[in-house]
Amino acid sequence: MRLTILGGGGFRVPLVYGALLGDTHEQRVDELVLHDVDERRLGVIDHVLRQMAAGHPGAPRVSATTVLDEALDGTDFVFSAIRVGGLEGRTCDERVALDLGVLGQETTGPGGLAYGLRTLPVALDIARRVARLAPEAWFINFTNPAGMITQAMQTVLGDRVMGICDSPLGLGRRAAHALGLHLDATRFGYSGLNHLGWLQTLVADGRDHLPELLARPDLLLTTEEGRLFGPEWLQTIGAIPNEYLYYYYFTREAIAGIRGSAETRGEYLLRSQADFYRAVGDAPERAHDLWVQTRRARDETYMAEARSEGEERDAADVAGGGYEGVALALMAAIARNERASMLLNVRNGSAVPGLAADAVVEVPCVVDATGPQPLSAVPLTGHPLGLVQQVKAVETLTIRAAQEGSERLALEALALHPLVDSVTTARLLLTGYRERIPALDAVFR
Ligand code: G6P
Ligand code: MN
């Protein structure tokens, strides 16, 4: 079984490789193809993987290429985790917005639209190549903004494209853990869009345990979400939101937190990742050690703007990881026809009432050899439904803007985003992004 990773020189690729090394099933990935546009980064990650493989006789064979068609030709699974415009682009996504006083974040708010706009043409090109070179392949998309990118790619590849994220599973895991429930025996009534969902029920032994959790501030405070939103707010809305909802419920604090720190997340990563790739270039024999060290620091500082100074992340969250586990479980369920349930970004159909059938939503699914099937989700009502509908409208406008190269549609999308508070600001955002990010500007030329 062959797996192709797009963004194969990316920093998180060793996590996927580690998960592959742990897979002993006879029907497993035995061939890994890394693709990246940057040869140097590919070389560094290749060093890390070789050091990880030492002592594993059954380790998958690894090859690396900068030729996309070569990487895709005849493959069985594709994971995509690319970053168009690199981390420099991410810092622009953030800074252009922050300079205008609105949220500057890579996936949420105007930054996510800027990231989406420049990524969509690349993602659609990849989808067309996959349709031609690997029409039977399953495509697992981690590329952010994952919901929007998955939805656009589905116009070419249909349900063979699925989007994944670690955050809903992380939330479910924390909630279940707080109550001492077994993860495998718990069903998560979680639904919404990527980075915009709510846990509304937590079913084990045939009943919903979420009210129990919501009634216990002490238990809520053992979870990242309890500390982020405060038990009282969770009790008020009667659900546990995805951590990314912090940017909606506490917009001012989030903006102030990011503006008040010496560097944005993108700036921190630009610096620390550059250090890592350079250091491995200088000392390739230390590739894996350097990777472990850099990864620990990255995980510990994740979403630091949402925590008070000195407050550390849960050791379990830092160690828990996640997206590589979701990706591997998804591949196993499809390849081995082992029915599994998981939270995925898939075509809505009728799972979430109030959204179009072809809208991509993040919901519980059952997966087997035929792919994922969304389960009918706990319906969204009230403010979550309103918010999801508005953000989905904005995502759909952004996809059309990229497909048609339309400034007018891009402006409409930015202006209608709930975190952009004026049409004038939206105009300034679009101008700023076009000036700072050539790949984004190219969408309109
Ligand atoms: C979580 C999200 C991902 C996102 C990542 C950012 O894992 O689910 O979608 O890419 O955080 O982490 P970073 O270390 O790049 O800030
Ligand atoms: Mn995510």
Short mmCIF file of C-alpha atoms and ligand atoms in Angstrom, two decimals:
data_model
loop_
_atom_site.label_atom_id
_atom_site.label_comp_id
_atom_site.label_asym_id
_atom_site.label_seq_id
_atom_site.Cartn_x
_atom_site.Cartn_y
_atom_site.Cartn_z
CA MET A 1 0.00 0.00 0.00
CA ARG A 2 1.43 3.33 -1.03
CA LEU A 3 0.92 6.62 0.80
CA THR A 4 1.90 9.95 -0.71
CA ILE A 5 2.40 12.94 1.56
CA LEU A 6 2.09 16.37 -0.03
CA GLY A 7 4.01 18.85 2.07
CA GLY A 8 6.42 15.97 2.66
CA GLY A 9 9.17 18.30 3.88
CA GLY A 10 6.82 19.61 6.57
CA PHE A 11 7.68 19.56 10.24
CA ARG A 12 4.83 17.27 11.30
CA VAL A 13 5.61 14.50 8.77
CA PRO A 14 7.64 12.51 11.36
CA LEU A 15 4.47 12.25 13.47
CA VAL A 16 2.76 10.42 10.61
CA TYR A 17 5.83 8.27 10.09
CA GLY A 18 5.91 7.41 13.80
CA ALA A 19 2.29 6.26 13.55
CA LEU A 20 3.16 4.14 10.49
CA LEU A 21 6.04 2.52 12.36
CA GLY A 22 3.63 1.53 15.11
CA ASP A 23 1.31 -0.24 12.65
CA THR A 24 2.02 -3.98 12.57
CA HIS A 25 -1.05 -5.11 10.63
CA GLU A 26 -0.14 -7.16 7.55
CA GLN A 27 -2.15 -4.80 5.38
CA ARG A 28 -0.32 -1.58 6.07
CA VAL A 29 1.54 1.18 4.31
CA ASP A 30 4.85 -0.24 3.07
CA GLU A 31 5.78 2.57 0.72
CA LEU A 32 5.86 6.25 1.56
CA VAL A 33 6.38 8.95 -1.07
CA LEU A 34 7.17 12.45 0.13
CA HIS A 35 6.50 15.36 -2.15
CA ASP A 36 7.51 18.93 -1.50
CA VAL A 37 8.33 21.99 -3.56
CA ASP A 38 11.37 22.59 -1.35
CA GLU A 39 14.17 20.08 -1.84
CA ARG A 40 16.13 21.20 1.21
CA ARG A 41 13.20 20.65 3.55
CA LEU A 42 12.58 17.24 1.99
CA GLY A 43 16.19 16.30 2.69
CA VAL A 44 15.95 17.33 6.35
CA ILE A 45 12.76 15.37 6.97
CA ASP A 46 14.24 12.39 5.15
CA HIS A 47 17.10 12.43 7.70
CA VAL A 48 14.66 12.49 10.61
CA LEU A 49 12.69 9.56 9.18
CA ARG A 50 15.81 7.47 8.54
CA GLN A 51 16.86 7.90 12.13
CA MET A 52 13.38 6.94 13.30
CA ALA A 53 13.40 3.81 11.11
CA ALA A 54 16.64 2.48 12.59
CA GLY A 55 15.78 -0.67 14.49
CA HIS A 56 12.43 -1.14 12.75
CA PRO A 57 12.91 -3.97 10.22
CA GLY A 58 9.38 -3.53 8.80
CA ALA A 59 9.66 0.24 8.33
CA PRO A 60 8.00 1.58 5.16
CA ARG A 61 10.34 2.41 2.28
CA VAL A 62 10.65 6.17 1.87
CA SER A 63 11.31 8.10 -1.31
CA ALA A 64 11.20 11.83 -1.93
CA THR A 65 10.50 13.91 -5.01
CA THR A 66 9.77 17.48 -6.08
CA VAL A 67 7.79 16.27 -9.10
CA LEU A 68 4.13 16.25 -8.16
CA ASP A 69 2.84 13.94 -10.89
CA GLU A 70 5.50 11.38 -10.03
CA ALA A 71 4.39 11.43 -6.39
CA LEU A 72 0.72 10.97 -7.26
CA ASP A 73 0.93 8.43 -10.06
CA GLY A 74 -0.90 5.25 -9.04
CA THR A 75 -0.83 5.96 -5.31
CA ASP A 76 -3.43 4.52 -2.91
CA PHE A 77 -3.70 7.29 -0.33
CA VAL A 78 -2.73 10.93 -0.36
CA PHE A 79 -2.25 13.05 2.76
CA SER A 80 -2.05 16.70 2.04
CA ALA A 81 -0.54 19.15 4.51
CA ILE A 82 0.80 21.96 2.39
CA ARG A 83 1.30 25.60 3.26
CA VAL A 84 1.06 27.80 0.18
CA GLY A 85 3.16 30.91 0.73
CA GLY A 86 5.01 29.24 3.61
CA LEU A 87 5.22 30.63 7.12
CA GLU A 88 6.03 34.05 5.65
CA GLY A 89 2.52 33.95 4.23
CA ARG A 90 1.16 33.00 7.65
CA THR A 91 2.78 36.04 9.26
CA CYS A 92 1.15 38.26 6.61
CA ASP A 93 -2.24 36.61 7.22
CA GLU A 94 -1.84 37.65 10.83
CA ARG A 95 -0.19 41.07 10.59
CA VAL A 96 -2.35 42.65 7.89
CA ALA A 97 -5.42 41.93 10.03
CA LEU A 98 -3.85 42.90 13.36
CA ASP A 99 -2.67 46.21 11.92
CA LEU A 100 -6.33 46.95 11.14
CA GLY A 101 -7.40 45.99 14.65
CA VAL A 102 -9.11 42.73 13.69
CA LEU A 103 -8.18 39.14 14.52
CA GLY A 104 -4.98 37.95 12.84
CA GLN A 105 -4.95 34.13 12.99
CA GLU A 106 -4.10 31.49 10.39
CA THR A 107 -7.50 29.77 10.05
CA THR A 108 -10.09 31.87 11.86
CA GLY A 109 -11.24 35.30 10.71
CA PRO A 110 -9.85 37.25 7.76
CA GLY A 111 -6.45 35.51 8.04
CA GLY A 112 -8.14 32.20 7.26
CA LEU A 113 -9.75 33.73 4.17
CA ALA A 114 -6.42 35.07 2.95
CA TYR A 115 -4.86 31.66 3.54
CA GLY A 116 -7.78 30.00 1.76
CA LEU A 117 -7.74 32.33 -1.23
CA ARG A 118 -4.15 31.57 -2.14
CA THR A 119 -4.40 27.86 -1.32
CA LEU A 120 -7.57 27.08 -3.29
CA PRO A 121 -6.07 27.28 -6.82
CA VAL A 122 -3.22 24.99 -5.75
CA ALA A 123 -5.60 22.53 -4.07
CA LEU A 124 -7.83 22.44 -7.15
CA ASP A 125 -4.84 21.79 -9.39
CA ILE A 126 -3.80 18.91 -7.15
CA ALA A 127 -7.35 17.53 -7.25
CA ARG A 128 -7.34 17.50 -11.06
CA ARG A 129 -4.00 15.71 -11.13
CA VAL A 130 -5.24 13.11 -8.65
CA ALA A 131 -8.34 12.56 -10.80
CA ARG A 132 -6.05 11.84 -13.74
CA LEU A 133 -3.17 9.94 -12.12
CA ALA A 134 -4.72 8.17 -9.14
CA PRO A 135 -8.48 8.11 -9.70
CA GLU A 136 -8.97 5.35 -7.11
CA ALA A 137 -6.97 7.06 -4.39
CA TRP A 138 -8.46 8.35 -1.14
CA PHE A 139 -7.43 11.88 -0.33
CA ILE A 140 -7.01 12.94 3.28
CA ASN A 141 -6.80 16.68 3.60
CA PHE A 142 -5.13 18.40 6.56
CA THR A 143 -4.38 21.53 4.59
CA ASN A 144 -6.01 24.50 6.24
CA PRO A 145 -8.48 26.05 6.21
CA ALA A 146 -9.47 22.38 6.10
CA GLY A 147 -13.24 22.73 5.67
CA MET A 148 -13.03 25.20 2.82
CA ILE A 149 -10.22 23.36 1.02
CA THR A 150 -11.98 20.01 1.34
CA GLN A 151 -15.23 21.47 0.01
CA ALA A 152 -13.49 22.92 -3.05
CA MET A 153 -11.60 19.70 -3.79
CA GLN A 154 -14.83 17.71 -3.59
CA THR A 155 -16.06 19.55 -6.69
CA VAL A 156 -13.38 17.55 -8.56
CA LEU A 157 -12.92 14.36 -6.54
CA GLY A 158 -16.27 13.96 -4.78
CA ASP A 159 -16.39 12.03 -1.52
CA ARG A 160 -12.90 10.61 -2.02
CA VAL A 161 -11.64 13.77 -0.33
CA MET A 162 -12.08 13.93 3.43
CA GLY A 163 -10.85 16.62 5.79
CA ILE A 164 -9.32 15.86 9.16
CA CYS A 165 -8.43 17.84 12.25
CA ASP A 166 -7.14 16.91 15.68
CA SER A 167 -9.10 19.49 17.65
CA PRO A 168 -12.57 17.85 17.89
CA LEU A 169 -11.08 14.54 19.00
CA GLY A 170 -8.91 16.38 21.52
CA LEU A 171 -12.01 18.06 22.91
CA GLY A 172 -13.92 14.78 23.10
CA ARG A 173 -10.97 13.06 24.75
CA ARG A 174 -10.67 15.76 27.40
CA ALA A 175 -14.41 15.78 28.14
CA ALA A 176 -14.57 11.99 28.42
CA HIS A 177 -11.44 11.90 30.55
CA ALA A 178 -12.83 14.51 32.97
CA LEU A 179 -15.73 12.15 33.71
CA GLY A 180 -13.65 8.97 33.69
CA LEU A 181 -15.48 7.64 30.62
CA HIS A 182 -13.80 5.22 28.25
CA LEU A 183 -13.01 6.86 24.96
CA ASP A 184 -13.99 3.82 22.90
CA ALA A 185 -17.36 3.50 24.58
CA THR A 186 -18.28 7.18 24.25
CA ARG A 187 -20.16 8.80 21.38
CA PHE A 188 -19.54 12.47 20.77
CA GLY A 189 -22.50 14.61 19.79
CA TYR A 190 -20.19 17.08 18.12
CA SER A 191 -21.10 19.07 15.01
CA GLY A 192 -20.40 22.23 13.07
CA LEU A 193 -17.65 23.28 10.69
CA ASN A 194 -13.90 22.77 11.00
CA HIS A 195 -12.62 24.89 13.92
CA LEU A 196 -16.25 25.93 14.54
CA GLY A 197 -18.08 23.12 16.29
CA TRP A 198 -19.74 22.31 19.60
CA LEU A 199 -19.95 19.20 21.75
CA GLN A 200 -23.63 19.01 22.66
CA THR A 201 -23.88 15.47 24.00
CA LEU A 202 -21.50 12.87 25.43
CA VAL A 203 -23.24 9.51 25.30
CA ALA A 204 -22.02 6.45 27.20
CA ASP A 205 -24.02 3.54 28.68
CA GLY A 206 -27.04 4.75 26.73
CA ARG A 207 -27.25 8.19 28.32
CA ASP A 208 -25.94 11.71 27.92
CA HIS A 209 -23.25 12.61 30.46
CA LEU A 210 -22.63 16.18 29.30
CA PRO A 211 -25.08 17.77 31.81
CA GLU A 212 -23.09 16.07 34.59
CA LEU A 213 -19.87 17.60 33.32
CA LEU A 214 -21.41 21.04 32.83
CA ALA A 215 -22.69 20.96 36.42
CA ARG A 216 -19.18 20.46 37.78
CA PRO A 217 -16.92 23.53 37.50
CA ASP A 218 -14.11 21.60 39.18
CA LEU A 219 -14.18 18.94 36.46
CA LEU A 220 -14.59 21.49 33.67
CA LEU A 221 -11.50 23.26 34.93
CA THR A 222 -9.45 20.10 34.37
CA THR A 223 -10.01 20.60 30.62
CA GLU A 224 -8.37 23.13 28.31
CA GLU A 225 -11.84 24.30 27.18
CA GLY A 226 -13.04 24.81 30.77
CA ARG A 227 -10.09 27.08 31.47
CA LEU A 228 -10.34 28.84 28.13
CA PHE A 229 -14.05 29.71 28.26
CA GLY A 230 -14.73 29.53 32.00
CA PRO A 231 -17.26 27.05 33.47
CA GLU A 232 -19.96 29.72 33.73
CA TRP A 233 -19.93 30.46 30.02
CA LEU A 234 -20.07 26.75 29.17
CA GLN A 235 -23.06 26.39 31.50
CA THR A 236 -24.71 29.40 29.86
CA ILE A 237 -24.48 27.98 26.34
CA GLY A 238 -25.03 24.37 27.47
CA ALA A 239 -22.28 22.95 25.28
CA ILE A 240 -18.50 22.75 24.99
CA PRO A 241 -17.17 24.69 22.03
CA ASN A 242 -14.10 23.85 20.00
CA GLU A 243 -11.08 25.79 21.30
CA TYR A 244 -11.11 27.94 18.14
CA LEU A 245 -14.43 29.44 19.29
CA TYR A 246 -12.29 31.44 21.72
CA TYR A 247 -11.69 33.80 18.81
CA TYR A 248 -15.46 34.42 18.54
CA TYR A 249 -16.52 34.46 22.20
CA PHE A 250 -13.47 36.41 23.39
CA THR A 251 -12.50 38.33 20.27
CA ARG A 252 -11.12 41.40 22.04
CA GLU A 253 -9.05 39.40 24.49
CA ALA A 254 -7.68 37.25 21.67
CA ILE A 255 -6.66 40.28 19.60
CA ALA A 256 -5.16 42.00 22.64
CA GLY A 257 -3.31 38.81 23.59
CA ILE A 258 -1.76 38.41 20.15
CA ARG A 259 -0.92 42.09 19.77
CA GLY A 260 0.54 42.18 23.26
CA SER A 261 3.03 39.39 22.64
CA ALA A 262 6.43 39.99 21.15
CA GLU A 263 5.65 37.89 18.11
CA THR A 264 2.64 36.23 16.51
CA ARG A 265 2.36 32.45 16.25
CA GLY A 266 3.46 32.66 12.62
CA GLU A 267 6.49 34.81 13.52
CA TYR A 268 7.50 32.42 16.30
CA LEU A 269 7.22 29.44 13.97
CA LEU A 270 9.00 31.18 11.12
CA ARG A 271 11.95 31.76 13.43
CA SER A 272 12.01 28.42 15.25
CA GLN A 273 11.36 26.34 12.13
CA ALA A 274 14.09 28.14 10.20
CA ASP A 275 16.45 27.39 13.10
CA PHE A 276 15.47 23.72 13.01
CA TYR A 277 15.95 23.20 9.26
CA ARG A 278 19.26 25.08 9.40
CA ALA A 279 20.51 23.16 12.43
CA VAL A 280 19.79 19.80 10.78
CA GLY A 281 21.59 21.00 7.67
CA ASP A 282 24.64 21.66 9.86
CA ALA A 283 24.38 18.46 11.92
CA PRO A 284 22.34 15.84 10.05
CA GLU A 285 23.29 13.13 12.55
CA ARG A 286 21.27 15.04 15.18
CA ALA A 287 18.16 15.38 12.97
CA HIS A 288 15.83 13.37 15.15
CA ASP A 289 16.97 14.90 18.47
CA LEU A 290 16.59 18.38 17.07
CA TRP A 291 13.15 17.51 15.80
CA VAL A 292 12.01 16.18 19.20
CA GLN A 293 13.28 19.29 20.93
CA THR A 294 11.67 21.72 18.47
CA ARG A 295 8.41 19.83 18.52
CA ARG A 296 8.17 19.93 22.30
CA ALA A 297 8.58 23.69 22.32
CA ARG A 298 6.03 24.08 19.53
CA ASP A 299 3.41 21.98 21.29
CA GLU A 300 3.91 23.68 24.62
CA THR A 301 3.32 27.13 23.16
CA TYR A 302 0.28 26.22 21.03
CA MET A 303 -2.51 28.84 21.32
CA ALA A 304 -0.56 30.66 24.01
CA GLU A 305 -2.63 33.82 23.43
CA ALA A 306 -5.59 32.05 25.01
CA ARG A 307 -3.79 31.17 28.23
CA SER A 308 -2.75 33.47 31.02
CA GLU A 309 0.93 34.12 31.49
CA GLY A 310 2.79 31.22 33.07
CA GLU A 311 -0.18 28.86 32.62
CA GLU A 312 1.06 25.65 31.07
CA ARG A 313 -0.68 23.21 28.78
CA ASP A 314 -1.81 19.86 30.11
CA ALA A 315 0.97 17.31 29.81
CA ALA A 316 -1.60 14.89 28.32
CA ASP A 317 -2.54 17.38 25.61
CA VAL A 318 1.05 18.03 24.70
CA ALA A 319 1.80 14.31 24.60
CA GLY A 320 -1.56 13.31 23.08
CA GLY A 321 -0.88 14.66 19.62
CA GLY A 322 -3.65 13.60 17.41
CA TYR A 323 -3.87 14.27 13.73
CA GLU A 324 -1.53 11.46 12.76
CA GLY A 325 -3.66 9.08 14.82
CA VAL A 326 -6.84 10.25 13.10
CA ALA A 327 -5.19 9.92 9.69
CA LEU A 328 -3.94 6.40 10.34
CA ALA A 329 -7.24 5.23 11.82
CA LEU A 330 -9.04 6.60 8.78
CA MET A 331 -6.71 4.81 6.35
CA ALA A 332 -6.99 1.56 8.28
CA ALA A 333 -10.80 1.70 8.32
CA ILE A 334 -10.90 2.19 4.55
CA ALA A 335 -8.11 -0.18 3.51
CA ARG A 336 -9.06 -3.03 5.85
CA ASN A 337 -12.79 -2.41 5.86
CA GLU A 338 -12.70 -2.13 9.66
CA ARG A 339 -15.75 -0.12 10.63
CA ALA A 340 -14.76 2.79 12.82
CA SER A 341 -16.44 5.97 13.99
CA MET A 342 -14.60 9.27 13.86
CA LEU A 343 -15.08 13.01 13.55
CA LEU A 344 -14.38 14.10 9.97
CA ASN A 345 -14.98 16.87 7.49
CA VAL A 346 -17.29 15.44 4.87
CA ARG A 347 -20.10 16.40 2.51
CA ASN A 348 -23.11 17.32 4.62
CA GLY A 349 -25.90 15.53 2.77
CA SER A 350 -28.61 15.85 5.39
CA ALA A 351 -26.44 15.43 8.51
CA VAL A 352 -26.67 19.05 9.64
CA PRO A 353 -30.09 20.56 8.89
CA GLY A 354 -29.86 24.18 7.82
CA LEU A 355 -26.78 23.75 5.61
CA ALA A 356 -26.58 22.84 1.91
CA ALA A 357 -26.09 19.19 0.97
CA ASP A 358 -22.72 19.93 -0.67
CA ALA A 359 -21.40 22.00 2.23
CA VAL A 360 -18.52 20.30 4.02
CA VAL A 361 -19.25 19.89 7.74
CA GLU A 362 -17.35 18.41 10.68
CA VAL A 363 -19.46 15.62 12.16
CA PRO A 364 -19.31 12.07 13.52
CA CYS A 365 -19.00 9.55 10.69
CA VAL A 366 -18.80 5.80 10.31
CA VAL A 367 -16.00 4.71 8.01
CA ASP A 368 -15.43 1.44 6.16
CA ALA A 369 -14.13 0.37 2.74
CA THR A 370 -16.81 2.48 1.06
CA GLY A 371 -15.47 5.61 2.75
CA PRO A 372 -17.04 7.84 5.39
CA GLN A 373 -20.78 8.18 5.98
CA PRO A 374 -21.91 11.09 8.17
CA LEU A 375 -24.26 10.10 10.96
CA SER A 376 -27.24 12.33 11.52
CA ALA A 377 -25.75 14.89 13.85
CA VAL A 378 -27.28 16.48 16.95
CA PRO A 379 -28.98 19.42 15.22
CA LEU A 380 -27.51 22.87 15.68
CA THR A 381 -30.00 25.52 16.81
CA GLY A 382 -29.80 29.08 18.05
CA HIS A 383 -26.51 30.98 17.84
CA PRO A 384 -24.36 28.00 16.72
CA LEU A 385 -26.61 27.44 13.71
CA GLY A 386 -26.57 31.14 12.84
CA LEU A 387 -22.81 31.36 13.15
CA VAL A 388 -22.17 28.20 11.14
CA GLN A 389 -24.51 29.35 8.36
CA GLN A 390 -22.80 32.71 8.11
CA VAL A 391 -19.29 31.30 8.13
CA LYS A 392 -20.26 28.66 5.57
CA ALA A 393 -21.67 31.39 3.33
CA VAL A 394 -18.34 33.22 3.65
CA GLU A 395 -16.38 30.04 2.85
CA THR A 396 -18.49 29.36 -0.21
CA LEU A 397 -18.00 32.94 -1.44
CA THR A 398 -14.25 32.54 -0.94
CA ILE A 399 -14.20 29.35 -3.01
CA ARG A 400 -16.11 31.09 -5.80
CA ALA A 401 -13.80 34.12 -5.57
CA ALA A 402 -10.77 31.89 -6.12
CA GLN A 403 -12.43 29.88 -8.92
CA GLU A 404 -13.57 32.98 -10.79
CA GLY A 405 -10.63 35.23 -9.86
CA SER A 406 -13.21 37.70 -8.61
CA GLU A 407 -12.19 40.61 -6.38
CA ARG A 408 -15.80 41.47 -5.82
CA LEU A 409 -16.57 38.04 -4.37
CA ALA A 410 -13.42 38.09 -2.25
CA LEU A 411 -14.42 41.45 -0.83
CA GLU A 412 -17.93 40.20 -0.15
CA ALA A 413 -16.52 37.21 1.71
CA LEU A 414 -14.21 39.34 3.85
CA ALA A 415 -16.92 41.90 4.60
CA LEU A 416 -19.45 39.28 5.66
CA HIS A 417 -17.08 37.43 7.97
CA PRO A 418 -18.44 37.77 11.53
CA LEU A 419 -14.99 38.87 12.74
CA VAL A 420 -14.69 41.72 10.22
CA ASP A 421 -16.73 44.65 11.50
CA SER A 422 -16.88 46.98 8.51
CA VAL A 423 -16.96 46.90 4.73
CA THR A 424 -14.26 49.57 4.78
CA THR A 425 -12.04 47.29 6.85
CA ALA A 426 -12.71 44.46 4.39
CA ARG A 427 -11.49 46.67 1.53
CA LEU A 428 -8.33 47.54 3.43
CA LEU A 429 -7.78 43.88 4.24
CA LEU A 430 -8.02 42.86 0.62
CA THR A 431 -5.65 45.60 -0.50
CA GLY A 432 -3.21 44.78 2.30
CA TYR A 433 -3.22 41.07 1.56
CA ARG A 434 -2.73 41.64 -2.16
CA GLU A 435 0.22 43.92 -1.50
CA ARG A 436 1.91 41.61 0.96
CA ILE A 437 1.19 38.16 -0.49
CA PRO A 438 2.09 37.65 -4.17
CA ALA A 439 0.40 34.22 -4.34
CA LEU A 440 -2.84 35.82 -3.19
CA ASP A 441 -2.56 38.69 -5.61
CA ALA A 442 -2.05 36.20 -8.43
CA VAL A 443 -5.56 34.79 -7.83
CA PHE A 444 -7.00 37.97 -9.35
CA ARG A 445 -4.69 38.23 -12.35
C1 G6P B 1 -4.24 22.52 15.59
C2 G6P B 1 -5.25 22.66 14.49
C3 G6P B 1 -4.57 22.64 13.15
C4 G6P B 1 -3.53 23.73 13.09
C5 G6P B 1 -2.57 23.62 14.26
C6 G6P B 1 -1.70 24.84 14.36
O1 G6P B 1 -3.63 21.27 15.53
O2 G6P B 1 -6.21 21.65 14.53
O3 G6P B 1 -5.53 22.81 12.14
O4 G6P B 1 -2.82 23.67 11.89
O5 G6P B 1 -3.26 23.51 15.46
O6 G6P B 1 -0.62 24.57 15.19
P1 G6P B 1 0.69 25.47 15.07
O7 G6P B 1 1.70 24.78 15.93
O8 G6P B 1 1.08 25.50 13.61
O9 G6P B 1 0.30 26.83 15.56
MN MN B 2 -7.35 21.75 12.63
#
